[in-house]
Coordinates of N, CA, C and O in Angstrom, one line a residue:
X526 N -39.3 -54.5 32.7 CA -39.0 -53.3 31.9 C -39.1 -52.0 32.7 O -38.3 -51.1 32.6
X527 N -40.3 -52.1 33.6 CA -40.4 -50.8 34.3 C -38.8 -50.8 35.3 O -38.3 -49.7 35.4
X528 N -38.4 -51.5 35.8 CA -37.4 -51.9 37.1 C -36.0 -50.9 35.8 O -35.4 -49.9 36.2
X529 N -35.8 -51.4 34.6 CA -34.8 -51.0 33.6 C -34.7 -49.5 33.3 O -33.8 -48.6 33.4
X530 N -36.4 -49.6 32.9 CA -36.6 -47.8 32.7 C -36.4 -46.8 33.7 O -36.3 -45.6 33.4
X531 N -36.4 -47.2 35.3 CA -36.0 -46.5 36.4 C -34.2 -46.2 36.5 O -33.6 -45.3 36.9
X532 N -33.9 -47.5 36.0 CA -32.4 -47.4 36.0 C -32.0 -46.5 35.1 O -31.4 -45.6 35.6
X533 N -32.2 -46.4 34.0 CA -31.9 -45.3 32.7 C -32.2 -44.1 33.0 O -31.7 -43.2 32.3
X534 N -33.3 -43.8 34.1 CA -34.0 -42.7 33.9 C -33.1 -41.4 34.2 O -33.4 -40.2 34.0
X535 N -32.1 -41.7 34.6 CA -31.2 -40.5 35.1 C -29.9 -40.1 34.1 O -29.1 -39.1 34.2
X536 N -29.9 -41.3 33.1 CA -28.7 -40.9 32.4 C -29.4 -40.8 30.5 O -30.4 -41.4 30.0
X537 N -28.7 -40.2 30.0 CA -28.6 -39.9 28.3 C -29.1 -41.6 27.7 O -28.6 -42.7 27.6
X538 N -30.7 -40.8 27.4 CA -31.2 -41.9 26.4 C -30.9 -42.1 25.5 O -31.5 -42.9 24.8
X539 N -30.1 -41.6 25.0 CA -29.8 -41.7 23.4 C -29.3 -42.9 23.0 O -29.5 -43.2 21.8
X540 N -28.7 -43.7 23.8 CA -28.1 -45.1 23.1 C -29.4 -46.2 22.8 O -29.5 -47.0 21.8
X541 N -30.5 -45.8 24.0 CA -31.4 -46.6 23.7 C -32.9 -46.2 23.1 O -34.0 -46.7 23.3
X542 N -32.2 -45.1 22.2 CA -33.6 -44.3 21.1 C -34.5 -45.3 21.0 O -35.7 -45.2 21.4
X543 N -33.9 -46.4 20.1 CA -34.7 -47.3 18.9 C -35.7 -47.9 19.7 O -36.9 -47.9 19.6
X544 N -34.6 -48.7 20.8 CA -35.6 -49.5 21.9 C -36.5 -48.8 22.3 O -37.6 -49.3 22.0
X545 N -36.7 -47.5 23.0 CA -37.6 -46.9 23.3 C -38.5 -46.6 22.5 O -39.6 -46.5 23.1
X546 N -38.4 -46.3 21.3 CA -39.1 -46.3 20.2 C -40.3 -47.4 20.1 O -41.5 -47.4 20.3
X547 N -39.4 -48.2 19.6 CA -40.2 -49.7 19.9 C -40.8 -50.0 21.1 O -41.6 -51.0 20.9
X548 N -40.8 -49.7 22.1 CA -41.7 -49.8 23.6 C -42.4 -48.9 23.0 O -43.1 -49.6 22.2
X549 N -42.5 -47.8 22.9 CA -43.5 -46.9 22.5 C -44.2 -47.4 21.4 O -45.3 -46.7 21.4
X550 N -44.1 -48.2 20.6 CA -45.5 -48.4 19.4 C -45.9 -49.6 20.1 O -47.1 -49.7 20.4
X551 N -44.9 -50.9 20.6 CA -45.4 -51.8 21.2 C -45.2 -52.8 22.4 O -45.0 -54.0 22.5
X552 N -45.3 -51.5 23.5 CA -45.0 -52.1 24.2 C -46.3 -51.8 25.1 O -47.1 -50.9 24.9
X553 N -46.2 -53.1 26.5 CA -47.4 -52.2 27.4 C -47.4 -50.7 28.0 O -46.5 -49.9 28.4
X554 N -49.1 -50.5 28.0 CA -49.2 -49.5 28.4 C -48.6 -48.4 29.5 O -48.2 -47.2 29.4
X555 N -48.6 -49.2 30.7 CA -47.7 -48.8 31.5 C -46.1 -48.4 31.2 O -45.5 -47.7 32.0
X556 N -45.6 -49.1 30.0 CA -44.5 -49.0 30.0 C -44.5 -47.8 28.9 O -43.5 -47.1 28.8
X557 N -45.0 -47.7 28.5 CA -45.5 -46.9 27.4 C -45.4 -45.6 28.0 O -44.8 -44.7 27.5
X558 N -46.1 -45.7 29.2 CA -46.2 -44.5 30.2 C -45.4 -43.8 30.5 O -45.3 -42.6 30.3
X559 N -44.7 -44.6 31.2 CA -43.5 -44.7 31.9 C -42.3 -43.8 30.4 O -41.6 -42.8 30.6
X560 N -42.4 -44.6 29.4 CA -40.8 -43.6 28.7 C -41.5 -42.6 28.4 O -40.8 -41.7 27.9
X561 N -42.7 -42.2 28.5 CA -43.2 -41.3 27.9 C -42.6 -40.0 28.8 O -42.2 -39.0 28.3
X562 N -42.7 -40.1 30.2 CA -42.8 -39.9 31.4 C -41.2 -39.5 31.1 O -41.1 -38.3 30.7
X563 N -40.0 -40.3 31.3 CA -38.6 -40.0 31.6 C -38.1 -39.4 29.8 O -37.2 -38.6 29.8
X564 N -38.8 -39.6 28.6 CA -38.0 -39.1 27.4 C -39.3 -38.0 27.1 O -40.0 -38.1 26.1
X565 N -39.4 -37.6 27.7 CA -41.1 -36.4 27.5 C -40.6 -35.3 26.4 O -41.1 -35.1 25.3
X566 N -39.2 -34.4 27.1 CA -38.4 -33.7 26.5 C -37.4 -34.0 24.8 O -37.0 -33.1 24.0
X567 N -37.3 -35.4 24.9 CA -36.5 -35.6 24.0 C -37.7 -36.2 22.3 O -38.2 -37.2 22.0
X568 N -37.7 -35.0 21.6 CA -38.1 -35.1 20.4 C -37.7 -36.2 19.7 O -38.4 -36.7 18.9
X569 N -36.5 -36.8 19.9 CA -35.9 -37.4 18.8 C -36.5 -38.6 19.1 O -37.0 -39.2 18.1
X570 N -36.7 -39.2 20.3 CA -37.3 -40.4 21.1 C -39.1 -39.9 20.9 O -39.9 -40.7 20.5
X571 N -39.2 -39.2 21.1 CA -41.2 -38.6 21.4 C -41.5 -37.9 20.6 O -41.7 -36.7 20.9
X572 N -41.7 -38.5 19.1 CA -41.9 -37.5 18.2 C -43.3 -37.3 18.1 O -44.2 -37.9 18.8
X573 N -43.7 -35.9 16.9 CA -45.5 -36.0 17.0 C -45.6 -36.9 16.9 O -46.2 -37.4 17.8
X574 N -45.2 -37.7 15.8 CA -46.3 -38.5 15.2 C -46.4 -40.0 16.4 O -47.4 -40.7 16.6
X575 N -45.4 -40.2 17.0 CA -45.7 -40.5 18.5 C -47.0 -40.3 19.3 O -48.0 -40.9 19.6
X576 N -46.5 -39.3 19.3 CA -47.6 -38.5 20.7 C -49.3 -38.4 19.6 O -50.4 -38.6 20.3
X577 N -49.4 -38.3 18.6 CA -50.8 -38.5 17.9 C -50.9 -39.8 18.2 O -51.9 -40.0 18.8
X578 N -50.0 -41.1 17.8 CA -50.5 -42.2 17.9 C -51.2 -42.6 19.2 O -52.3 -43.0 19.3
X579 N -50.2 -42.2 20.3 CA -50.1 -42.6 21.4 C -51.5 -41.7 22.5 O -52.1 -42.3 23.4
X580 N -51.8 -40.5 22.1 CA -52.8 -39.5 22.3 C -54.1 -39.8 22.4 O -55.0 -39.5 23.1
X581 N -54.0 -40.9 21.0 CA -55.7 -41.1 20.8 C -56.2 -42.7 21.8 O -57.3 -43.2 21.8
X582 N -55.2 -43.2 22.3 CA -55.0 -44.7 22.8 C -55.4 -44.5 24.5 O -55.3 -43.5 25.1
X583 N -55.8 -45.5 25.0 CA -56.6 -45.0 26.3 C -55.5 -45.5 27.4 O -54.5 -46.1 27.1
X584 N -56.1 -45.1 29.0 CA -55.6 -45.3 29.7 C -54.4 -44.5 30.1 O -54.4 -43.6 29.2
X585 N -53.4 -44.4 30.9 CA -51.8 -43.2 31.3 C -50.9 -43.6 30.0 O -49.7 -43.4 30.3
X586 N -51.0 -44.1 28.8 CA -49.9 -43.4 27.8 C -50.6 -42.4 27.1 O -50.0 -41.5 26.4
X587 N -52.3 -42.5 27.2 CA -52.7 -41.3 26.7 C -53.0 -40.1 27.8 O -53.0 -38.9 27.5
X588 N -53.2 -40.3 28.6 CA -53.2 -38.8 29.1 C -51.6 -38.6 29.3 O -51.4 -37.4 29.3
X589 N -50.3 -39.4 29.5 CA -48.8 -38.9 29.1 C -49.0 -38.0 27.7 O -49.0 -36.8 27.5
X590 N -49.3 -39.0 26.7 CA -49.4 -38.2 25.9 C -49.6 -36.9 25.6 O -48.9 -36.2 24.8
X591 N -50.7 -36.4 26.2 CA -51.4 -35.4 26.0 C -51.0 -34.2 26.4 O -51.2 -33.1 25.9
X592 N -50.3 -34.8 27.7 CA -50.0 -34.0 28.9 C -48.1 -33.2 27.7 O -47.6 -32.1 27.8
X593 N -47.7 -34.1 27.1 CA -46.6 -33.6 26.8 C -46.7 -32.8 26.0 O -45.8 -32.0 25.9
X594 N -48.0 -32.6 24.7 CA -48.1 -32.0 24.1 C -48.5 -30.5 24.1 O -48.3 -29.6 23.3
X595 N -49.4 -30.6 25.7 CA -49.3 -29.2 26.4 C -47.9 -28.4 26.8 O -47.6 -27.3 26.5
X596 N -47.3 -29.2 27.6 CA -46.0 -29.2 28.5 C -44.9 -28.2 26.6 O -44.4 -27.1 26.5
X597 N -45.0 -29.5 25.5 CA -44.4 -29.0 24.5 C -44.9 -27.5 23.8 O -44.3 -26.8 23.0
X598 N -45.8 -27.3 24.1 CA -46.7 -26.3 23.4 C -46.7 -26.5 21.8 O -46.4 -25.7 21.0
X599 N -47.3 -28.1 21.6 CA -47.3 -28.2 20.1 C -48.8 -27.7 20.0 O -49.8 -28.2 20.7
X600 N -48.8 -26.8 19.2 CA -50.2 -26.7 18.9 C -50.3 -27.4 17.4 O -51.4 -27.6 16.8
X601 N -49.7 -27.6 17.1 CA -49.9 -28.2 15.6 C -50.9 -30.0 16.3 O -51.6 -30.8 15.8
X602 N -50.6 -29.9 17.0 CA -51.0 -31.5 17.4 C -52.6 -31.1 18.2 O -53.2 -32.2 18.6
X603 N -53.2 -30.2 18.4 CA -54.1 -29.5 19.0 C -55.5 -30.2 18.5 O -56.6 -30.2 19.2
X604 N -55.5 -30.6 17.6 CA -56.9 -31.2 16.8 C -56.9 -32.5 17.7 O -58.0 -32.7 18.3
X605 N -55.8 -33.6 18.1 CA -55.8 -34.7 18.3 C -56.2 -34.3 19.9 O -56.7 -35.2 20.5
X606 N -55.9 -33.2 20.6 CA -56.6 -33.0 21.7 C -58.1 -33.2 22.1 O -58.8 -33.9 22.8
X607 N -58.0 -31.9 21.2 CA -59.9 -31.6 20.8 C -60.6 -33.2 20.8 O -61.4 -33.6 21.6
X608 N -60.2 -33.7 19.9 CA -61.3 -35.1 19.8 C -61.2 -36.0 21.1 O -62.0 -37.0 21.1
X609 N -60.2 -35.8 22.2 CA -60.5 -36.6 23.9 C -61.3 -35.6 24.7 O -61.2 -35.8 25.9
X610 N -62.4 -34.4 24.3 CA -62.5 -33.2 25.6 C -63.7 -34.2 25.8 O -64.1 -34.1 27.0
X611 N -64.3 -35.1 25.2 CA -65.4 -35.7 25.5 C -65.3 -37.6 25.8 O -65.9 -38.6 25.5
X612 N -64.3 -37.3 26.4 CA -63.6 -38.8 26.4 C -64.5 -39.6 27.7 O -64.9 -39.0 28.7
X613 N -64.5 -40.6 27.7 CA -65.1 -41.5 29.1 C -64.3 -41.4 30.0 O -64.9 -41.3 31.0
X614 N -63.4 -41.5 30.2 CA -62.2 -41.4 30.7 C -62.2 -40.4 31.5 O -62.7 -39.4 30.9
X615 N -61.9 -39.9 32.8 CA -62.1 -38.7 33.1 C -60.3 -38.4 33.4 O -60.1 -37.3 33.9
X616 N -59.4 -39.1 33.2 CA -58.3 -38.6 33.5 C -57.7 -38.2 32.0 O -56.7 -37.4 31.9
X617 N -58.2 -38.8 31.1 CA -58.3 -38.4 29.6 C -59.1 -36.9 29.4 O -58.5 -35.9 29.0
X618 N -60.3 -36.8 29.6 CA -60.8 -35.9 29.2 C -60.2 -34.5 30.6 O -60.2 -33.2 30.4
X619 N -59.9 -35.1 31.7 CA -59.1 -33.6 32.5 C -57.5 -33.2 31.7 O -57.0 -32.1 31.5
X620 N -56.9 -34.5 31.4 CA -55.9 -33.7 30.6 C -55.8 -33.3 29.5 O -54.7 -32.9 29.0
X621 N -56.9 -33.2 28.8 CA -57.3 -32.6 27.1 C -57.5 -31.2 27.3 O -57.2 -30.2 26.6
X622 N -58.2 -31.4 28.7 CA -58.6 -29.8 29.1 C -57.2 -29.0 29.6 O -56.6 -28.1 29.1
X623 N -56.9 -29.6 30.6 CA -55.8 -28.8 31.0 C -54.8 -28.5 30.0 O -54.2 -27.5 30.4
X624 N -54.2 -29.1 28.6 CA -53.6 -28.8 27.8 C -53.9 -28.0 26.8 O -52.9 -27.4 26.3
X625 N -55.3 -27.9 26.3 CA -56.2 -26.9 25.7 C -55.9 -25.8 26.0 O -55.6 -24.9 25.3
X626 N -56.1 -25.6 27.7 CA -55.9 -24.0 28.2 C -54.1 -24.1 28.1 O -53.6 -22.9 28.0
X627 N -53.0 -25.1 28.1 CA -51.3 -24.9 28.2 C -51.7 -24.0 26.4 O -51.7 -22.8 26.3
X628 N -52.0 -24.7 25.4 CA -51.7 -24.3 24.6 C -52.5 -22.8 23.9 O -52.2 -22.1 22.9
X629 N -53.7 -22.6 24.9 CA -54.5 -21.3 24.6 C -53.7 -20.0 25.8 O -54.2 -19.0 26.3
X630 N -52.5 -20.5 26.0 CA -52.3 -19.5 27.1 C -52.5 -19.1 28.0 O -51.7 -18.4 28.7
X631 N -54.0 -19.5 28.5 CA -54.9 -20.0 29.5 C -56.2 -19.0 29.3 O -57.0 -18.7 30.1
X632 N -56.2 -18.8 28.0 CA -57.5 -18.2 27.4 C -58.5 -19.2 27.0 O -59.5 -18.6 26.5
X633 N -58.7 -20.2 27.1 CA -59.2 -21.0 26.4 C -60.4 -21.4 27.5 O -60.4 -22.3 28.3
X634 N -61.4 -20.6 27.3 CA -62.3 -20.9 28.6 C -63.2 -21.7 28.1 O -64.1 -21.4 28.8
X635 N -63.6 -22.5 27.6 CA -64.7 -23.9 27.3 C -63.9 -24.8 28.1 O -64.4 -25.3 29.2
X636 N -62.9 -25.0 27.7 CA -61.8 -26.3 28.6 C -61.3 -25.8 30.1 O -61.0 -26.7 30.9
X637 N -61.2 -24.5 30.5 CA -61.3 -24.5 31.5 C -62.7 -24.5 32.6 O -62.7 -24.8 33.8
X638 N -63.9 -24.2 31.7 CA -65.0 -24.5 32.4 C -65.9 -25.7 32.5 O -66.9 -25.9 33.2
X639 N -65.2 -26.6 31.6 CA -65.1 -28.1 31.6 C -64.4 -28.6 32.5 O -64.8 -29.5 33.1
X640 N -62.6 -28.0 32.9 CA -62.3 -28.6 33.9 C -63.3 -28.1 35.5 O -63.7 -29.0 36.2
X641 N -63.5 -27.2 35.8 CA -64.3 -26.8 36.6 C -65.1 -27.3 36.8 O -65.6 -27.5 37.9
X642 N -65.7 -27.8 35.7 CA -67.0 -28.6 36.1 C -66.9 -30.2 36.5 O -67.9 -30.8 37.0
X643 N -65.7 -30.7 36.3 CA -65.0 -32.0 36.4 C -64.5 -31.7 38.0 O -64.9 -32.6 38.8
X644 N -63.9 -30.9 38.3 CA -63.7 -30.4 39.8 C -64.7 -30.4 41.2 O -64.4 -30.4 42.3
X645 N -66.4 -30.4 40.3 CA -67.4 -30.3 40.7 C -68.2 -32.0 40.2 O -69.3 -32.2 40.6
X646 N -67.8 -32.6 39.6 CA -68.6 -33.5 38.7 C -69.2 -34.7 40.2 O -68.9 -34.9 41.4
X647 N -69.9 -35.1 39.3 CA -70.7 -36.7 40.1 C -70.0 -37.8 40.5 O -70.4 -38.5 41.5
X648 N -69.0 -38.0 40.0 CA -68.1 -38.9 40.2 C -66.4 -38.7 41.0 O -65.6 -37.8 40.7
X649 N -65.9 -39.8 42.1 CA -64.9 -39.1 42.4 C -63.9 -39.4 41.1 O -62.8 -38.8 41.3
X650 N -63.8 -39.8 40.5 CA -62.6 -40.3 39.5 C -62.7 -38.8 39.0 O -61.7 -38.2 38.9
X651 N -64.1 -38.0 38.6 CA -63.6 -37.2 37.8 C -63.2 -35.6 38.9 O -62.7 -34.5 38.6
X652 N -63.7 -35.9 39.9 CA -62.7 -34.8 41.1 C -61.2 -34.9 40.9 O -60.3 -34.1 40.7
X653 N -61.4 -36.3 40.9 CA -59.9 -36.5 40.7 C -59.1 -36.3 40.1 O -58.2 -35.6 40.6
X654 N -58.9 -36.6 38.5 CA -58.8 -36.3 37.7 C -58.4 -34.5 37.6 O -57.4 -33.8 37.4
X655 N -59.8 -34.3 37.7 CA -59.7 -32.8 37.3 C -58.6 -32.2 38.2 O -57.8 -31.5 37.6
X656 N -58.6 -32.4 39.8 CA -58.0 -31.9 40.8 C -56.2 -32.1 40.2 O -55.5 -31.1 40.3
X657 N -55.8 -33.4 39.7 CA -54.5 -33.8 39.5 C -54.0 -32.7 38.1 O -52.9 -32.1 38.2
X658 N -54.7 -32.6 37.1 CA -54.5 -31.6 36.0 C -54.6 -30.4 36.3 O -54.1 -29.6 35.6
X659 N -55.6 -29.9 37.9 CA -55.4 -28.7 37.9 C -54.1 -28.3 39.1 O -53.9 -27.1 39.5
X660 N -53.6 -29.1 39.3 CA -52.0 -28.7 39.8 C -50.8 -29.1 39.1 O -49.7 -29.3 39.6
X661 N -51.0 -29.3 37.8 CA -50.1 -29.0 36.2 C -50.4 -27.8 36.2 O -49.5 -27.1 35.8
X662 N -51.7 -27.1 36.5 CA -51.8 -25.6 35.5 C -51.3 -24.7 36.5 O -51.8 -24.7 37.6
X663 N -50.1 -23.7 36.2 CA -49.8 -22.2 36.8 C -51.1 -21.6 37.5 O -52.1 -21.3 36.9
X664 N -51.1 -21.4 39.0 CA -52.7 -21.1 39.3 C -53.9 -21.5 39.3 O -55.0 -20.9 39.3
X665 N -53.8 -23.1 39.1 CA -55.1 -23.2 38.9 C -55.7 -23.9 40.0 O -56.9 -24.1 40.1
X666 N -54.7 -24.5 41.0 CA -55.2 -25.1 41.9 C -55.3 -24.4 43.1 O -54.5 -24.7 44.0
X667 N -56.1 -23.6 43.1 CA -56.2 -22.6 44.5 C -56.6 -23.4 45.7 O -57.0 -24.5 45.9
X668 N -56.2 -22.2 46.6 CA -56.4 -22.4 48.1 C -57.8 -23.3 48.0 O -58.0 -24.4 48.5
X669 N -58.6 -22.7 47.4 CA -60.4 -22.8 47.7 C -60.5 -24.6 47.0 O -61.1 -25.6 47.5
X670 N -59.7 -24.3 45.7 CA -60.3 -25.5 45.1 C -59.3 -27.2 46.1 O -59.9 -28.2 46.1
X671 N -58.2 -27.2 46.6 CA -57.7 -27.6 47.2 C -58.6 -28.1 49.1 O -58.7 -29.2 49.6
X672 N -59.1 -26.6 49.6 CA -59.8 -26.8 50.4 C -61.3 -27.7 50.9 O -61.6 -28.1 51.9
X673 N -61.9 -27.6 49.5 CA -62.7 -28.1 48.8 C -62.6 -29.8 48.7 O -63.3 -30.7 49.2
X674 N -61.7 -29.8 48.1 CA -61.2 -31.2 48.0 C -61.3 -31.8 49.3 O -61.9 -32.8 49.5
X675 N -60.6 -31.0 50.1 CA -59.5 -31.7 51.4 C -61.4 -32.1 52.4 O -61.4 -32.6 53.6
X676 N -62.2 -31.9 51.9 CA -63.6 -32.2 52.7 C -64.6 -32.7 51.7 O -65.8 -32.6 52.0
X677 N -64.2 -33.1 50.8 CA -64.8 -33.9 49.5 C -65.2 -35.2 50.7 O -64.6 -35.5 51.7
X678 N -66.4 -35.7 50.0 CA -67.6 -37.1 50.7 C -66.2 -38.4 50.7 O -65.8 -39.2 51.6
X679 N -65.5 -38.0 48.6 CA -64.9 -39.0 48.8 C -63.4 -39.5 49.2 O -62.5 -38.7 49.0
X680 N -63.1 -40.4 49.7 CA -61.4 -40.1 50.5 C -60.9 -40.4 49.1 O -60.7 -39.3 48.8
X681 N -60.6 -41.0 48.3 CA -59.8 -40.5 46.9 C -59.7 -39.4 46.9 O -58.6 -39.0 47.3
X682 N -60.7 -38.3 46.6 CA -60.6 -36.9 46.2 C -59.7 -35.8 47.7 O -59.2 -34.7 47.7
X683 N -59.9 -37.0 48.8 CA -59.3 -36.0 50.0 C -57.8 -36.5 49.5 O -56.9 -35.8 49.2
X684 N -57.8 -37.8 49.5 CA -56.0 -38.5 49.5 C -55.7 -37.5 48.4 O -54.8 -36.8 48.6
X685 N -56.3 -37.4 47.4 CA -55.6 -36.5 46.1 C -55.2 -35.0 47.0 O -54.0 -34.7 47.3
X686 N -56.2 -34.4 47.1 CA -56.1 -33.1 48.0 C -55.2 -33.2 48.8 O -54.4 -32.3 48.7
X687 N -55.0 -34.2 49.6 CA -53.7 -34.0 50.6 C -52.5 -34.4 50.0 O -51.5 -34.2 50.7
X688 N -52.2 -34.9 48.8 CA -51.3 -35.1 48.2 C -50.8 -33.8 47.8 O -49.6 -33.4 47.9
X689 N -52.2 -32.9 47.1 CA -52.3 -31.6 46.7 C -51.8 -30.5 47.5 O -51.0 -29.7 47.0
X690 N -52.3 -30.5 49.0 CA -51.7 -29.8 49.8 C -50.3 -29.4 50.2 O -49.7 -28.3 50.1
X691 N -50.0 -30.4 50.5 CA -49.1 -31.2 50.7 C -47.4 -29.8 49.7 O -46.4 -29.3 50.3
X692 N -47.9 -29.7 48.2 CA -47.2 -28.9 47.9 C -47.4 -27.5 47.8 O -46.9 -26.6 47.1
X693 N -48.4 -27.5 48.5 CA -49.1 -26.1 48.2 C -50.2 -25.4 49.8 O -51.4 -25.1 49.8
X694 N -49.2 -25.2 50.8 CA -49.3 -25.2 52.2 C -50.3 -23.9 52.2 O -50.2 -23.0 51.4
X695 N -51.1 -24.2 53.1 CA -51.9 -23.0 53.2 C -52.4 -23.6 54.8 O -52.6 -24.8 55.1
X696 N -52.6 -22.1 55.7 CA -52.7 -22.7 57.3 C -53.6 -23.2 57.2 O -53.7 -24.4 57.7
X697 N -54.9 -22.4 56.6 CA -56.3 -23.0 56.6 C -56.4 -24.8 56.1 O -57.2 -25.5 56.6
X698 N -55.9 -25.1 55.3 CA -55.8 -26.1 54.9 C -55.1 -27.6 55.9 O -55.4 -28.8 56.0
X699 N -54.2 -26.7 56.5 CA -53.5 -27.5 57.7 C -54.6 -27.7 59.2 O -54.5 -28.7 59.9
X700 N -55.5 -26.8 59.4 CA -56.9 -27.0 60.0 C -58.1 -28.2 59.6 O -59.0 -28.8 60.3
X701 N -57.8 -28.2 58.3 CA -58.8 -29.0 57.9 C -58.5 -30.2 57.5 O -59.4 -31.0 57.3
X702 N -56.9 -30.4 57.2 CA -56.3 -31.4 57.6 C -56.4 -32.4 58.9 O -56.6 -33.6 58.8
X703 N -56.2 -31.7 60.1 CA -56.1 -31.7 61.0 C -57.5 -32.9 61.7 O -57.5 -34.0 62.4
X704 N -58.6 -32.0 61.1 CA -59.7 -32.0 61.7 C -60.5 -33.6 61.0 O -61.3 -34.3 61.6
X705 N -59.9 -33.8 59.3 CA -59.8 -35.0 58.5 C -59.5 -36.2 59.8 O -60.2 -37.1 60.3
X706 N -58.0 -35.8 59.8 CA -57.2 -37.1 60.6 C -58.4 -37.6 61.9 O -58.9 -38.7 62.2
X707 N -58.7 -36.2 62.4 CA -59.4 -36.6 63.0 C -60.3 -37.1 63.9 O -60.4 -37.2 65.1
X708 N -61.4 -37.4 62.6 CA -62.2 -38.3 62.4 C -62.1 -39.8 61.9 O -63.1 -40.5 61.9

């Protein structure tokens, strides 16, 4: 199904609404993911009541989810955010955050100092995490917090970082790149 959904991904879903539909209430997660990913834009395929179902459910169709209802600026859908900011999940609870501040305009400072602190947290999943949502947000992935990364204990948090870098060139960062490899 994923090998199919690659093939379609470039042309007008519209013939295959219903199917996609149906992947979406029952199909696997991944695949779940996945149309969520290539029909993000198309309402008629990704409706709310979609993205509520799909929002509150774990693992990458919910943070897709989540992530689209920022990307959409549905605020009507905003409650169903609110209830993941305290999710176990840390790629769940970094994209509740980052969509919190899409849909607060980027006023929404609890969720932004939640992702900050997720940027900073105990665990690399949730560096991670936070690090990957904060290069969805306009400005949020600065030089410092990238730099940061790129000398994180954990190499997840660096591979993210350099992934991070990667679109977001800065010399200093190419130094400390550098200096990664190595070791």
């Amino acid at each position: 199904r994923l090998f199919v959904l690659g093939l379609i991904a470039n042309i007008p879903l519209t013939p295959w609404r219903r199917t996609l539909q149906e992947l979406l209430v029952a199909g696997e997660p991944d695949v779940k993911a996945e149309i969520l990913h290539l029909a993000a834009k198309d309402e008629t395929i990704v409706t709310g009541e979609l993205l509520t179902q799909l929002a509150a459910k774990e693992g990458n169709e919910a943070v897709e989810a989540i992530r689209i209802i920022g990307n959409r600026n549905a605020k009507e859908l905003r409650d169903v955010v609110v209830g993941r900011l305290d999710d176990g999940q840390p790629a769940i609870r970094a994209a509740a955050c980052a969509t919190l501040i899409k849909l607060a305009g980027g006023t929404m400072n609890g969720a932004r100092e939640a992702l900050d602190n997720m940027l900073h947290g105990p665990t690399a999943a949730e560096r991670v995490a936070a690090l990957e949502e904060s290069t969805l947000l306009e400005g949020a992935a600065t030089k410092t917090i990238i730099g940061n990364a790129l000398v994180d204990s954990s190499r997840e948090v660096r591979m993210k970082a350099l992934q991070t870098a990667s679109a977001h060139a800065y010399e200093e960062h190419a130094r400390l790149i550098a200096a990664w490899i190595g070791d």
